[in-house]
Amino acid sequence: MTEHPLGVRAVPALAPERVSAQAEALPYRDLFLALAEELPDAIFTKDLQGRYTYINSAGARFLGRPAEEILGRRDCELLGLEEARNSQEFDRQTLLAGRTLHAEMSEWLAGVQREWLSTKGVLRRADGQVTGLFGICRDVSDHRRSEAARSQSEALFRAASSNSFDAFFIVRADSEGLRLLHVNTHAEALLGCAARQAEGHLLSDFPQAAFIAPPPLCQEVWRTGKPHDEELKQVLPRHGRRWFRRQLSAVGECMAVMVRDITEHRENELRLRLNERMAAVGMLAAGVAHEINNPLAFVLSNLHYIEKELRRLKLAQSDLGEMMEAITDAREGAERMRGIVQSLRSLARGDSVNTQPMDLHEVLDNSVQLAWGRLRSRGNVVRDYAELPQVLANSVQLSQVFVNLLVNAAQALPESGGGEIRVVTRQHSDSMVRVEVHDTGCGIPVENLERIFEPFFTTKPVGEGTGLGLSISHDIVRGLGGELTVNSTPGVGTTFRLLLPVAPEDAPSGSTQGEVH
């Protein structure tokens, strides 16, 4: 059996004169052996017959045998059939090439699947004659497993963040600002683009989403290391007013941001509180209606009595005419009060509302007359009526809506006067008519437009408004089968637009429409 060229772990032992000659040829022999034993890579040499002539401790461990059992033996005696064939083929290619070759290999060694980066080259004598080959093998199994685990973790992380119902961001601070490193699909609605398109960009490139991670707040979280959790309200383009829960957590140089849309939850809470307040208002309305109903009956009865007695008296026709006209106006006002009381009682009980065909223009004119005391000091009222069919509605409720819109329009005009309120009626479609109440007043700010029909929302000073007028009007119109909308431009004016159903030709008087709450 041939000797290992370095004279270590070789069998059988060489003659003393030959060892001395090789030692002289390799002055750094001891240094090489010391380094080879310390390296984690497998280092070995083979002769031209493929027998191991040297192997370090790492290589012996990888083969799962003591070095003494490896030296002098071939791969076919140490490895499985497939692994031995691959190793011998790599040896053959290296010897044929006469130069160093590199390869990646996957083998079962000592019962373990291992991934290798293998380097093999030829050994030559001083005269250039090839005497064998050397090999260096680096086990990258752990590294590959770590890479696979890291890839799997990243895939799981992306899957978890993508399937989350929350918008999720990872940002990192650099010299230009906060940069988006990862964005899940639920964040796309806030950013306005696909997640992959957003990653790598600065958060400042998406001004509508700047609220998710304000730089001063991020700096505070990085400085203290304490997570930040709060609820906030934002007005977003195309989405309107939304409520969010925002959580920030520092992770090294990065910041993990979770944004949960809690708008529905908050609106449900507000709706619940509103229902409680409306229930209280309903009880109050029922009580007020009951208390007003009795004295109102006395007023109507006395008016009837006065009218009868005046007719018995022999008064001048001019005086009698004025008195009878005053009594008629008073009776109409009292009857209108009775209708309002009945409407309040129906509202409190949730009763269905009586509807019947009626002349829309007559209701509008009566409403203008009722609100005239508030209108005449602010500006002109212009009526632009078109020929319309009758509408199916409740005159008391419809008058309540129009009076509320007219009074609001008057309050929007300058106190010094000079404004204009225009009431326009048009045929909207075969089944609907349109009423517009337009004023040239101060207008409504954009942030208030979406809340204008909310119950108890008002911008008027305390004592001048309850925030129920437009909300009740909206519910009345909707209950009548119509629609109430608003358009406004600050500094230019506001237009409230009503759509009301046309009365069917065969609609009986006193028909009923669905419940209005």
XYZ file of C-alpha atoms in Angstrom:
517
model
C 0.000 0.000 0.000
C 1.413 3.444 -0.931
C 2.381 6.003 1.615
C 0.497 9.273 2.186
C 2.745 11.978 0.732
C 2.695 13.877 4.029
C 3.745 10.827 6.025
C 0.699 10.818 8.442
C -1.790 8.048 9.181
C -0.345 6.070 6.292
C 0.050 2.276 6.296
C 2.500 0.613 6.176
C 5.236 2.858 7.623
C 7.833 4.258 5.224
C 11.550 3.758 5.429
C 13.291 6.455 7.506
C 15.324 7.761 4.549
C 12.116 8.330 2.456
C 10.285 10.120 5.239
C 13.239 12.411 5.639
C 13.271 13.193 1.919
C 9.570 14.050 1.885
C 9.898 16.160 5.042
C 12.591 18.179 3.342
C 10.300 18.617 0.316
C 7.488 19.910 2.526
C 8.936 22.394 4.994
C 5.410 23.545 6.055
C 4.121 20.027 6.632
C 3.444 20.486 10.355
C 1.666 23.803 9.752
C -0.533 22.239 7.071
C -1.482 19.342 9.313
C -2.296 21.647 12.214
C -4.507 23.840 10.021
C -6.215 20.865 8.381
C -7.171 19.450 11.762
C -8.720 22.748 12.848
C -10.762 23.380 9.717
C -14.465 22.312 9.690
C -14.139 21.231 6.046
C -13.272 17.670 5.060
C -9.746 17.577 3.567
C -8.337 14.405 1.994
C -5.937 13.051 -0.614
C -6.178 9.940 -2.792
C -3.715 8.002 -4.920
C -4.292 7.179 -8.572
C -6.175 4.008 -7.587
C -8.679 6.069 -5.570
C -7.382 4.961 -2.144
C -7.428 7.529 0.659
C -3.890 8.480 1.622
C -4.879 11.278 4.032
C -8.051 12.519 5.697
C -8.513 15.035 8.490
C -10.718 14.611 11.533
C -13.669 16.527 9.976
C -13.618 14.211 6.957
C -13.497 11.137 9.162
C -16.500 12.383 11.108
C -18.465 12.978 7.933
C -17.733 9.407 6.758
C -18.687 8.111 10.188
C -15.518 6.009 10.635
C -12.176 6.378 12.417
C -9.419 7.703 10.179
C -7.504 4.416 10.515
C -10.422 2.568 8.882
C -10.549 5.023 5.994
C -6.888 5.256 4.948
C -5.956 2.809 2.229
C -9.582 2.109 1.254
C -11.656 3.232 -1.747
C -15.037 4.978 -1.829
C -16.754 1.760 -2.890
C -15.681 0.251 0.414
C -16.845 3.204 2.494
C -19.937 4.640 0.769
C -23.172 3.426 -0.687
C -23.252 2.308 -4.297
C -24.719 5.549 -5.720
C -22.534 7.875 -3.606
C -19.387 5.874 -4.417
C -20.180 5.977 -8.153
C -20.661 9.771 -8.039
C -17.416 10.306 -6.110
C -15.401 8.073 -8.442
C -16.845 9.831 -11.498
C -15.837 13.225 -10.043
C -12.323 11.802 -9.380
C -12.102 10.562 -12.981
C -13.170 13.919 -14.426
C -10.635 15.735 -12.240
C -7.749 13.494 -13.336
C -8.780 13.775 -16.999
C -9.041 17.563 -16.774
C -5.737 17.838 -14.953
C -7.005 20.889 -13.065
C -9.165 21.878 -10.108
C -12.945 21.305 -10.490
C -15.890 22.392 -8.342
C -19.298 20.788 -7.836
C -22.336 20.777 -5.588
C -23.306 17.346 -4.358
C -26.037 15.760 -2.272
C -25.180 12.462 -0.579
C -26.151 10.152 2.233
C -23.135 9.943 4.515
C -23.181 8.060 7.821
C -26.961 7.830 7.579
C -27.430 11.613 7.140
C -28.476 13.529 4.029
C -25.761 16.092 3.404
C -25.279 18.905 0.910
C -21.675 19.484 -0.189
C -19.607 22.062 -1.974
C -16.835 19.858 -3.306
C -13.478 20.912 -4.756
C -11.017 18.407 -6.252
C -7.653 18.912 -7.917
C -4.575 16.890 -8.994
C -1.368 16.292 -7.010
C 1.865 16.460 -9.002
C 5.474 15.728 -8.356
C 8.187 18.296 -8.977
C 8.605 16.949 -12.532
C 4.847 17.414 -13.217
C 3.898 13.792 -13.005
C 0.382 13.315 -11.533
C 0.545 11.183 -8.388
C -3.001 11.492 -7.074
C -5.636 14.047 -6.199
C -6.794 16.160 -3.270
C -10.259 17.132 -2.174
C -11.920 19.744 0.026
C -15.585 19.267 0.907
C -17.675 21.800 2.803
C -20.837 20.578 4.438
C -23.533 23.213 3.751
C -26.431 21.077 4.988
C -27.077 23.222 8.062
C -26.782 26.390 6.005
C -29.226 25.055 3.393
C -31.602 23.919 6.124
C -31.341 27.357 7.726
C -32.046 28.969 4.359
C -34.989 26.637 3.827
C -36.281 27.349 7.319
C -35.829 31.065 6.769
C -37.644 30.869 3.422
C -40.390 28.822 5.035
C -40.678 31.294 7.901
C -40.843 34.166 5.437
C -43.498 32.329 3.419
C -45.485 31.613 6.588
C -45.096 35.235 7.669
C -46.306 36.505 4.315
C -49.186 34.030 4.326
C -50.187 35.025 7.855
C -49.946 38.751 7.160
C -51.774 38.381 3.843
C -54.612 36.418 5.419
C -54.937 38.850 8.305
C -57.935 41.173 8.159
C -55.671 44.012 9.333
C -53.502 46.216 7.155
C -49.893 45.300 7.987
C -46.731 47.269 7.213
C -43.042 46.900 7.992
C -41.101 50.142 7.604
C -37.466 51.066 8.154
C -35.955 54.483 8.643
C -33.302 55.622 6.207
C -31.836 58.961 5.198
C -34.825 59.797 2.988
C -37.577 58.822 5.425
C -39.577 55.718 6.282
C -39.294 53.030 3.620
C -41.902 50.293 3.135
C -40.243 46.875 3.335
C -43.335 44.687 3.470
C -47.016 45.376 2.850
C -49.875 42.883 2.934
C -52.857 42.888 0.588
C -55.185 44.517 3.134
C -52.917 47.571 3.124
C -53.531 48.146 -0.580
C -56.783 50.027 0.054
C -54.916 52.571 2.195
C -51.982 52.919 -0.208
C -54.024 52.938 -3.404
C -51.805 50.443 -5.245
C -50.756 46.778 -5.243
C -48.635 45.619 -2.318
C -45.678 44.582 -4.519
C -45.662 47.976 -6.191
C -45.538 49.756 -2.835
C -42.690 47.752 -1.292
C -39.407 49.616 -1.506
C -41.051 53.032 -1.782
C -41.067 55.746 0.844
C -44.174 56.056 2.981
C -44.194 59.760 2.095
C -44.983 58.732 -1.488
C -48.454 57.828 -0.192
C -49.647 60.998 1.605
C -53.132 59.579 2.250
C -51.531 56.799 4.332
C -49.040 58.982 6.237
C -51.120 58.588 9.407
C -50.123 54.927 9.794
C -46.601 55.771 10.961
C -45.879 59.454 11.701
C -42.074 59.855 12.000
C -42.177 61.544 15.453
C -44.308 58.684 16.795
C -41.934 56.100 15.303
C -38.950 57.845 16.861
C -40.684 57.763 20.248
C -41.389 54.023 19.931
C -37.780 53.342 18.885
C -36.467 55.464 21.751
C -38.598 53.922 24.492
C -38.995 50.423 23.075
C -42.615 50.473 24.218
C -45.341 49.462 21.721
C -47.893 52.126 20.834
C -51.614 51.356 20.623
C -54.394 53.883 20.010
C -57.646 54.536 18.164
C -57.869 57.417 15.723
C -60.261 58.937 13.198
C -59.273 59.804 9.640
C -61.048 61.269 6.624
C -59.762 59.375 3.587
C -60.272 60.220 -0.095
C -63.097 58.122 -1.585
C -63.650 56.408 1.772
C -64.878 59.287 3.911
C -64.605 59.217 7.677
C -63.080 56.026 9.066
C -61.965 54.874 12.518
C -58.785 52.841 12.918
C -56.876 51.078 15.647
C -53.157 51.611 15.112
C -50.412 49.538 16.748
C -46.676 50.166 16.350
C -43.913 47.844 17.607
C -40.178 48.399 17.153
C -38.267 45.365 15.813
C -34.608 46.358 15.652
C -34.213 49.013 12.956
C -37.673 48.232 11.594
C -41.155 49.152 12.729
C -44.097 46.758 12.503
C -47.369 48.646 12.031
C -50.833 47.084 12.250
C -53.848 49.168 11.222
C -57.308 47.724 11.829
C -60.408 49.360 10.380
C -62.893 49.525 13.278
C -65.363 51.816 11.525
C -68.184 49.282 11.569
C -67.609 48.569 15.248
C -67.598 52.260 16.146
C -70.663 52.959 14.029
C -72.489 50.101 15.749
C -71.601 51.631 19.102
C -72.796 55.053 17.943
C -75.950 53.486 16.525
C -76.635 51.759 19.834
C -76.186 54.987 21.765
C -78.333 56.760 19.186
C -81.087 54.177 19.592
C -81.011 54.726 23.340
C -81.270 58.495 22.873
C -83.986 58.152 20.247
C -85.925 55.880 22.587
C -85.724 58.614 25.213
C -86.782 61.193 22.612
C -89.681 58.936 21.602
C -90.873 58.684 25.190
C -90.548 62.455 25.546
C -92.420 63.007 22.271
C -95.218 60.706 23.396
C -95.467 62.581 26.679
C -95.419 65.996 25.005
C -98.027 64.881 22.460
C -100.284 63.647 25.237
C -99.889 66.834 27.248
C -100.507 69.101 24.231
C -103.458 67.113 22.919
C -105.854 68.018 25.750
C -105.343 71.833 25.787
C -105.347 71.770 21.988
C -108.803 70.220 22.050
C -109.932 73.091 24.307
C -108.455 75.643 21.878
C -110.267 74.133 18.905
C -113.511 73.847 20.839
C -113.329 77.476 21.990
C -112.474 78.694 18.505
C -115.560 76.913 17.204
C -117.645 78.492 19.981
C -116.284 81.984 19.274
C -116.979 81.626 15.581
C -120.574 80.555 16.279
C -121.157 83.414 18.716
C -119.682 85.999 16.382
C -122.091 84.969 13.661
C -124.998 85.640 16.087
C -123.793 89.145 16.825
C -124.886 91.944 14.566
C -121.503 93.380 13.591
C -120.426 95.358 10.605
C -119.527 93.108 7.737
C -116.000 94.543 7.534
C -115.325 93.905 11.245
C -116.929 90.475 11.136
C -114.903 89.531 8.052
C -111.596 90.386 9.710
C -112.544 88.480 12.894
C -113.713 85.417 10.980
C -110.507 85.460 8.927
C -108.451 85.589 12.150
C -110.452 82.710 13.634
C -110.034 80.667 10.437
C -106.255 81.220 10.526
C -106.181 80.251 14.196
C -108.223 77.108 13.517
C -105.911 76.105 10.634
C -102.902 76.609 12.886
C -104.502 74.525 15.619
C -105.404 71.772 13.139
C -101.826 71.785 11.930
C -100.664 71.483 15.546
C -103.010 68.520 15.966
C -101.453 66.899 12.874
C -97.972 67.434 14.311
C -99.070 65.930 17.637
C -100.462 62.900 15.836
C -97.216 62.584 13.880
C -95.241 62.706 17.131
C -97.392 59.992 18.633
C -96.999 57.837 15.522
C -93.248 58.396 15.564
C -93.011 57.440 19.227
C -95.044 54.242 18.699
C -93.525 53.370 15.309
C -96.962 53.393 13.687
C -97.389 53.303 9.946
C -97.974 56.702 8.357
C -101.099 57.597 6.400
C -100.314 58.827 2.907
C -102.565 60.133 0.166
C -102.281 61.898 -3.198
C -101.672 65.606 -2.788
C -100.646 68.760 -4.569
C -96.942 69.244 -3.880
C -97.034 72.962 -4.665
C -99.781 73.533 -2.119
C -97.687 71.885 0.596
C -94.676 73.981 -0.454
C -96.641 77.229 -0.370
C -98.030 76.418 3.071
C -94.512 75.612 4.281
C -93.168 78.922 2.991
C -95.996 80.704 4.793
C -95.228 78.859 8.034
C -91.534 79.740 7.801
C -92.072 83.265 6.484
C -91.224 84.903 9.783
C -87.690 83.469 9.530
C -87.346 83.970 5.771
C -88.380 87.559 5.102
C -85.521 89.180 7.052
C -82.774 87.171 5.311
C -83.544 87.374 1.592
C -85.866 86.684 -1.279
C -87.778 83.461 -1.815
C -88.074 82.504 -5.488
C -90.496 79.767 -6.504
C -89.746 78.038 -9.799
C -92.526 75.480 -10.236
C -93.115 73.110 -13.125
C -96.354 71.328 -13.891
C -96.356 68.166 -11.793
C -98.605 65.229 -11.042
C -99.741 64.650 -7.490
C -97.345 62.964 -5.081
C -98.110 60.222 -2.582
C -97.167 61.604 0.821
C -98.282 62.774 4.240
C -98.948 66.519 4.205
C -97.966 67.106 7.856
C -94.689 65.239 7.570
C -93.861 66.703 4.174
C -94.529 70.214 5.488
C -92.282 69.429 8.458
C -89.475 68.526 6.038
C -89.909 71.636 3.874
C -90.135 74.003 6.849
C -86.930 72.527 8.267
C -85.090 72.933 4.950
C -86.353 76.489 4.464
C -85.391 77.573 7.980
C -81.922 76.019 7.582
C -81.536 77.829 4.253
C -82.513 81.132 5.876
C -80.003 80.621 8.696
C -77.251 80.067 6.124
C -77.900 83.475 4.511
C -76.225 86.671 5.778
C -78.057 88.291 8.707
C -77.919 91.593 6.860
C -80.110 90.153 4.103
C -79.611 90.136 0.368
C -79.507 86.360 -0.069
C -81.802 84.176 -2.078
C -83.675 80.943 -1.459
C -84.889 79.241 -4.623
C -87.484 76.443 -4.497
C -87.528 74.433 -7.727
C -89.858 71.572 -8.723
C -89.376 69.328 -11.756
C -90.524 65.993 -13.115
C -87.583 63.690 -12.402
C -88.911 60.510 -14.018
C -92.203 58.806 -14.729
C -92.417 57.676 -11.119
C -90.616 60.473 -9.232
C -90.730 64.245 -8.903
C -87.830 66.418 -7.749
C -87.824 69.316 -5.305
C -84.719 71.465 -4.806
C -84.226 74.006 -2.031
C -81.225 76.098 -2.964
C -79.656 78.928 -0.969
C -76.808 81.352 -1.692
C -75.506 81.095 1.854
C -72.243 80.157 3.515
C -72.249 76.513 2.424
C -71.319 73.384 4.366
C -67.690 72.307 4.950
C -66.704 69.026 3.286
C -65.973 67.304 6.604
C -69.545 67.970 7.769
C -71.362 66.903 4.596
C -71.125 63.180 5.307
C -72.446 63.679 8.849
C -75.208 66.142 8.123
C -77.991 63.545 8.368
C -76.618 61.984 11.576
C -78.949 62.374 14.560
C -77.779 64.967 17.107
C -75.067 66.296 14.776
C -75.218 70.075 14.647
C -72.853 72.987 14.108
C -75.232 75.487 15.642
C -74.526 77.049 19.039
C -75.943 75.404 22.151
C -79.615 76.243 22.489
C -80.160 76.936 18.767
C -80.264 73.391 17.400
C -80.718 69.798 18.514
C -79.205 68.087 15.477
C -82.460 66.176 14.880
C -84.121 68.271 12.151
C -82.268 66.937 9.112
C -82.054 63.437 10.557
C -85.825 63.259 11.047
C -86.410 64.852 7.629
C -84.151 62.248 6.024
C -86.052 59.430 7.734
C -89.433 60.913 6.770
C -88.507 61.213 3.087
C -87.026 57.731 3.041
C -90.138 56.357 4.753
C -92.298 57.951 2.054
C -90.321 56.044 -0.568
C -88.202 59.012 -1.590
C -84.640 60.247 -1.248
C -83.005 63.300 0.343
C -79.487 64.357 -0.687
C -77.340 67.470 -0.359
C -74.661 69.254 -2.379
C -72.775 72.238 -1.056
C -69.872 74.498 -1.903
C -68.478 76.620 0.953
C -68.938 80.306 0.228
C -71.285 79.616 -2.710
C -74.365 77.880 -1.374
C -76.186 74.638 -0.638
C -78.817 72.598 -2.462
C -81.039 70.001 -0.785
C -82.659 67.709 -3.324
C -85.752 65.577 -2.621
C -87.157 62.826 -4.797
C -90.779 61.923 -4.013
C -92.952 59.200 -5.520
C -95.732 60.111 -7.937
C -99.181 59.067 -6.734
C -100.646 56.200 -8.810
C -103.729 57.202 -10.747
C -105.836 54.667 -8.837
C -104.352 55.455 -5.389
C -107.219 55.744 -2.876
C -107.353 58.627 -0.448
C -105.864 57.741 2.935
C -103.647 54.910 1.670
C -100.758 53.842 3.885
C -97.065 53.701 3.281
C -94.523 51.599 5.195
C -93.420 52.439 8.714
C -91.344 55.534 9.308
C -89.040 55.396 12.322
